[in-house]
JSON list of C-alpha atoms in Angstrom, two decimals:
[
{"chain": "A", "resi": 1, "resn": "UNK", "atom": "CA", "xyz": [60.71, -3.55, -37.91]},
{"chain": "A", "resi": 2, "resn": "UNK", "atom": "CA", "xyz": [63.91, -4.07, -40.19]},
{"chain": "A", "resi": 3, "resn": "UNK", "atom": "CA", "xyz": [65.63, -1.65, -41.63]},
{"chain": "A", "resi": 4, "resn": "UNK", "atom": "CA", "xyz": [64.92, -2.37, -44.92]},
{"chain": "A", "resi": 5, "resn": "UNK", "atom": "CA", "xyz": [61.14, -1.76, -44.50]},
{"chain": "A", "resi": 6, "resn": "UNK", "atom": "CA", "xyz": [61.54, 1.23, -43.17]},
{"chain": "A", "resi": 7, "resn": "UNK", "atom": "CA", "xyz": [63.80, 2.45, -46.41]},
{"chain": "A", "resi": 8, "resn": "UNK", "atom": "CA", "xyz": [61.41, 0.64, -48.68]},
{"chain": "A", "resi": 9, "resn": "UNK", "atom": "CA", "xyz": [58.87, 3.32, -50.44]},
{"chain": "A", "resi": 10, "resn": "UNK", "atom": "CA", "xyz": [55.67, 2.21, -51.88]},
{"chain": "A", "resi": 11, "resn": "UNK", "atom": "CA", "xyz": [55.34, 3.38, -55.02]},
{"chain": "A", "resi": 12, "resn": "UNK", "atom": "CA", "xyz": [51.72, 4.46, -56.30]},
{"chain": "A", "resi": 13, "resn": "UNK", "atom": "CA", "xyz": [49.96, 2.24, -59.04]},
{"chain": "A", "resi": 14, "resn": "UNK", "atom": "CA", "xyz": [50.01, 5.22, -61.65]},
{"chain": "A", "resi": 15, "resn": "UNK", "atom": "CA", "xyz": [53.54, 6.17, -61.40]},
{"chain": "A", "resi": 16, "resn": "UNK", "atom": "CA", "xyz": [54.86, 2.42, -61.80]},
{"chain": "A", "resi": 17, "resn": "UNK", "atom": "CA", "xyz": [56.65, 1.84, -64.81]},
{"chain": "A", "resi": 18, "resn": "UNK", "atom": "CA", "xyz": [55.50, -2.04, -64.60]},
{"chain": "A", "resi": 19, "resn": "UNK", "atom": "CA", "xyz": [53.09, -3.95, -63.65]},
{"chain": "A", "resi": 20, "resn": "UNK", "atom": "CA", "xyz": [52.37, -7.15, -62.23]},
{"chain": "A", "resi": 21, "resn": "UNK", "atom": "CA", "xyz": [48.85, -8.66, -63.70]},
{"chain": "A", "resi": 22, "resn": "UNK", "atom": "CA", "xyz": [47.08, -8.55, -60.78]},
{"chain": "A", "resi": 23, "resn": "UNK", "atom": "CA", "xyz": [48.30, -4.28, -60.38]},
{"chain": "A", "resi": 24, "resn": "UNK", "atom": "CA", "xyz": [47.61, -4.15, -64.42]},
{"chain": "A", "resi": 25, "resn": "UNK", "atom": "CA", "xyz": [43.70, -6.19, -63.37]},
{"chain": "A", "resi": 26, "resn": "UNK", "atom": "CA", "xyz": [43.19, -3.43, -60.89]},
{"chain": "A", "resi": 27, "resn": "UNK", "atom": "CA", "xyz": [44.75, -0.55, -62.47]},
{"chain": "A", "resi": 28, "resn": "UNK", "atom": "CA", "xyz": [42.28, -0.95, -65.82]},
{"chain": "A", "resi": 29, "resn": "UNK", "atom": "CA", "xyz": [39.53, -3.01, -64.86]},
{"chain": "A", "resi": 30, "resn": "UNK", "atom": "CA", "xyz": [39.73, -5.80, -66.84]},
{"chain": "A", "resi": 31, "resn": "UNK", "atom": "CA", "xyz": [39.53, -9.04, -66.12]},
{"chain": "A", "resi": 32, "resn": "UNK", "atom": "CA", "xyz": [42.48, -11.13, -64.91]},
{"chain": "A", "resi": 33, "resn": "UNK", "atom": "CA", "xyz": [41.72, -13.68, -67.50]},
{"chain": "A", "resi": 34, "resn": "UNK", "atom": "CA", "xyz": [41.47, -11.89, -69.97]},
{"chain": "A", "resi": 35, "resn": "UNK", "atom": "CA", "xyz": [44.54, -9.79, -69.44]},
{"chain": "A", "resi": 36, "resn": "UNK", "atom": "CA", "xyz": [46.25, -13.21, -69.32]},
{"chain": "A", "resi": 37, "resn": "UNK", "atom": "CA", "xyz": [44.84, -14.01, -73.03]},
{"chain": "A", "resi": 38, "resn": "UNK", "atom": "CA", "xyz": [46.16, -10.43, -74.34]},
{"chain": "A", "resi": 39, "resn": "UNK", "atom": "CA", "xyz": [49.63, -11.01, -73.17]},
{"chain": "A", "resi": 40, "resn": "UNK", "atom": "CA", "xyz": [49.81, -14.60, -74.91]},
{"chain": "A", "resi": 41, "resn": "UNK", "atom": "CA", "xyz": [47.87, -13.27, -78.18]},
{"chain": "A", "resi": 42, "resn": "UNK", "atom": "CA", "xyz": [50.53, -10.47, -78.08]},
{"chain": "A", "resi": 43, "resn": "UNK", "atom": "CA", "xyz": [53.37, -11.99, -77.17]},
{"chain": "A", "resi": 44, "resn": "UNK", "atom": "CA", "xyz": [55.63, -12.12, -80.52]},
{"chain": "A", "resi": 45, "resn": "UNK", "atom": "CA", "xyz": [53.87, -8.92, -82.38]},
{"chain": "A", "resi": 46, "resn": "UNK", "atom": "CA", "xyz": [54.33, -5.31, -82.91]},
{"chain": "A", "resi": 47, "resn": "UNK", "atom": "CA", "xyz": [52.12, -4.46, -79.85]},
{"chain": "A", "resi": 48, "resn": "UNK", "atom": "CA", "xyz": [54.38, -6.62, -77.55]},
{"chain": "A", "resi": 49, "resn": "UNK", "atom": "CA", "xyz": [53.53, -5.17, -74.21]},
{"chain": "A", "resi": 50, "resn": "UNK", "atom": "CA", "xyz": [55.48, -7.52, -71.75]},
{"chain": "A", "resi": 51, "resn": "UNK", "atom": "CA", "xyz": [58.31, -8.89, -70.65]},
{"chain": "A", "resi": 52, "resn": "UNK", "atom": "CA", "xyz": [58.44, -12.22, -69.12]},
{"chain": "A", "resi": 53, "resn": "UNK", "atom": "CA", "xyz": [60.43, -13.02, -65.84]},
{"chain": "A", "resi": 54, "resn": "UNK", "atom": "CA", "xyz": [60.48, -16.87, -65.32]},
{"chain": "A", "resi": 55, "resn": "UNK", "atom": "CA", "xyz": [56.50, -17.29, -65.16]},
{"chain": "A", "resi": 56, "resn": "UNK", "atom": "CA", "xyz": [55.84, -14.04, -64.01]},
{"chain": "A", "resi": 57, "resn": "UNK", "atom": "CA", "xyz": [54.46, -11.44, -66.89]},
{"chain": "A", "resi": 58, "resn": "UNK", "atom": "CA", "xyz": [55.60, -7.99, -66.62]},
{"chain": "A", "resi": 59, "resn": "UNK", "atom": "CA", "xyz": [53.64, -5.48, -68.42]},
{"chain": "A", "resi": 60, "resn": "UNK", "atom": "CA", "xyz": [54.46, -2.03, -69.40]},
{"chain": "A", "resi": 61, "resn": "UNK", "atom": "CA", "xyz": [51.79, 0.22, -68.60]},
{"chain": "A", "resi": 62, "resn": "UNK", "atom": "CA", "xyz": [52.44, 3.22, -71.04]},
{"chain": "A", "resi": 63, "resn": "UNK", "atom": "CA", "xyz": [52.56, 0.79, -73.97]},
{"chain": "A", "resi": 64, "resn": "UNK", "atom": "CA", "xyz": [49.58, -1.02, -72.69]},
{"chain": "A", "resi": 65, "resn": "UNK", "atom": "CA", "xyz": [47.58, 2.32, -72.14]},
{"chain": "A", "resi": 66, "resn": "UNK", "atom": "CA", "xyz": [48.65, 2.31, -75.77]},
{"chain": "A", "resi": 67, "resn": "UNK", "atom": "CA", "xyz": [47.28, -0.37, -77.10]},
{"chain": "A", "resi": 68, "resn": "UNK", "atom": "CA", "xyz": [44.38, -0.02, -75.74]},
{"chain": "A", "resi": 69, "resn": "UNK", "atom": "CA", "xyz": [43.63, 3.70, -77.22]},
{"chain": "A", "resi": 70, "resn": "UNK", "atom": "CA", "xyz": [44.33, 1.78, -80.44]},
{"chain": "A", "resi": 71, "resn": "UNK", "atom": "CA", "xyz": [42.23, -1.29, -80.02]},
{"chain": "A", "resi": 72, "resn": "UNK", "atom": "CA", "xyz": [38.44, -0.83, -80.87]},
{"chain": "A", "resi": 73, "resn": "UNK", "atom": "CA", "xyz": [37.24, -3.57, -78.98]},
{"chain": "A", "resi": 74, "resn": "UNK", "atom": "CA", "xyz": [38.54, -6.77, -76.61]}
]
Protein backbone atom coordinates (compact mmCIF):
# COMPACT_ATOMS: atom_id res chain seq x y z
CA UNK A 1 0.00 0.00 0.00
CA UNK A 2 1.51 3.57 -0.83
CA UNK A 3 1.63 6.10 1.28
CA UNK A 4 -0.56 8.23 -0.31
CA UNK A 5 -3.55 5.84 0.09
CA UNK A 6 -3.14 5.49 3.34
CA UNK A 7 -3.27 9.59 3.87
CA UNK A 8 -6.07 9.75 1.36
CA UNK A 9 -9.65 10.17 3.30
CA UNK A 10 -12.81 9.33 1.61
CA UNK A 11 -15.00 11.86 1.91
CA UNK A 12 -18.87 11.01 2.34
CA UNK A 13 -21.32 11.85 -0.64
CA UNK A 14 -23.31 14.47 1.58
CA UNK A 15 -20.48 16.43 2.84
CA UNK A 16 -18.83 16.89 -0.77
CA UNK A 17 -18.86 20.24 -1.96
CA UNK A 18 -18.88 18.78 -5.74
CA UNK A 19 -19.94 16.32 -7.52
CA UNK A 20 -19.10 14.24 -10.31
CA UNK A 21 -22.45 13.17 -12.41
CA UNK A 22 -22.36 9.83 -11.71
CA UNK A 23 -22.04 10.90 -7.40
CA UNK A 24 -24.79 13.79 -8.35
CA UNK A 25 -27.00 10.38 -10.37
CA UNK A 26 -26.67 8.54 -7.11
CA UNK A 27 -26.84 11.18 -4.62
CA UNK A 28 -30.57 12.40 -6.05
CA UNK A 29 -31.88 9.73 -8.01
CA UNK A 30 -32.19 10.98 -11.19
CA UNK A 31 -31.30 9.75 -14.14
CA UNK A 32 -27.80 10.11 -15.61
CA UNK A 33 -29.27 11.35 -18.79
CA UNK A 34 -31.18 13.49 -17.71
CA UNK A 35 -28.82 15.16 -15.31
CA UNK A 36 -26.64 15.47 -18.43
CA UNK A 37 -29.61 17.52 -20.26
CA UNK A 38 -29.98 19.92 -17.04
CA UNK A 39 -26.40 20.86 -17.02
CA UNK A 40 -26.43 21.76 -20.91
CA UNK A 41 -30.05 23.51 -20.61
CA UNK A 42 -28.41 25.42 -17.67
CA UNK A 43 -25.28 26.05 -18.68
CA UNK A 44 -25.19 30.01 -19.47
CA UNK A 45 -28.30 31.03 -17.00
CA UNK A 46 -28.96 32.31 -13.62
CA UNK A 47 -29.31 28.73 -12.20
CA UNK A 48 -25.77 27.80 -13.52
CA UNK A 49 -24.98 24.88 -11.35
CA UNK A 50 -21.58 23.61 -12.83
CA UNK A 51 -18.39 24.12 -13.64
CA UNK A 52 -16.77 22.41 -16.45
CA UNK A 53 -13.21 20.77 -16.24
CA UNK A 54 -12.09 19.74 -19.81
CA UNK A 55 -15.17 17.28 -20.50
CA UNK A 56 -15.78 16.52 -17.12
CA UNK A 57 -19.00 18.48 -15.46
CA UNK A 58 -18.63 19.48 -11.97
CA UNK A 59 -21.72 20.22 -10.16
CA UNK A 60 -22.30 22.04 -7.02
CA UNK A 61 -24.52 20.25 -4.86
CA UNK A 62 -25.93 23.09 -2.54
CA UNK A 63 -26.89 25.11 -5.61
CA UNK A 64 -28.27 22.09 -7.27
CA UNK A 65 -30.31 21.05 -4.07
CA UNK A 66 -31.37 24.59 -4.92
CA UNK A 67 -32.65 24.44 -7.95
CA UNK A 68 -34.36 21.75 -7.50
CA UNK A 69 -36.55 23.12 -4.35
CA UNK A 70 -37.30 25.80 -6.96
CA UNK A 71 -38.15 23.76 -9.98
CA UNK A 72 -41.81 22.36 -10.05
CA UNK A 73 -41.20 19.70 -12.31
CA UNK A 74 -38.20 18.01 -14.69
Amino acid sequence: MEVRDINRKSVPIWEKYMLTVDEAVQYFGIGEKKMRTLIAENINTDYCFTIQIGNKSLINRQKFEDFLNQTTSL
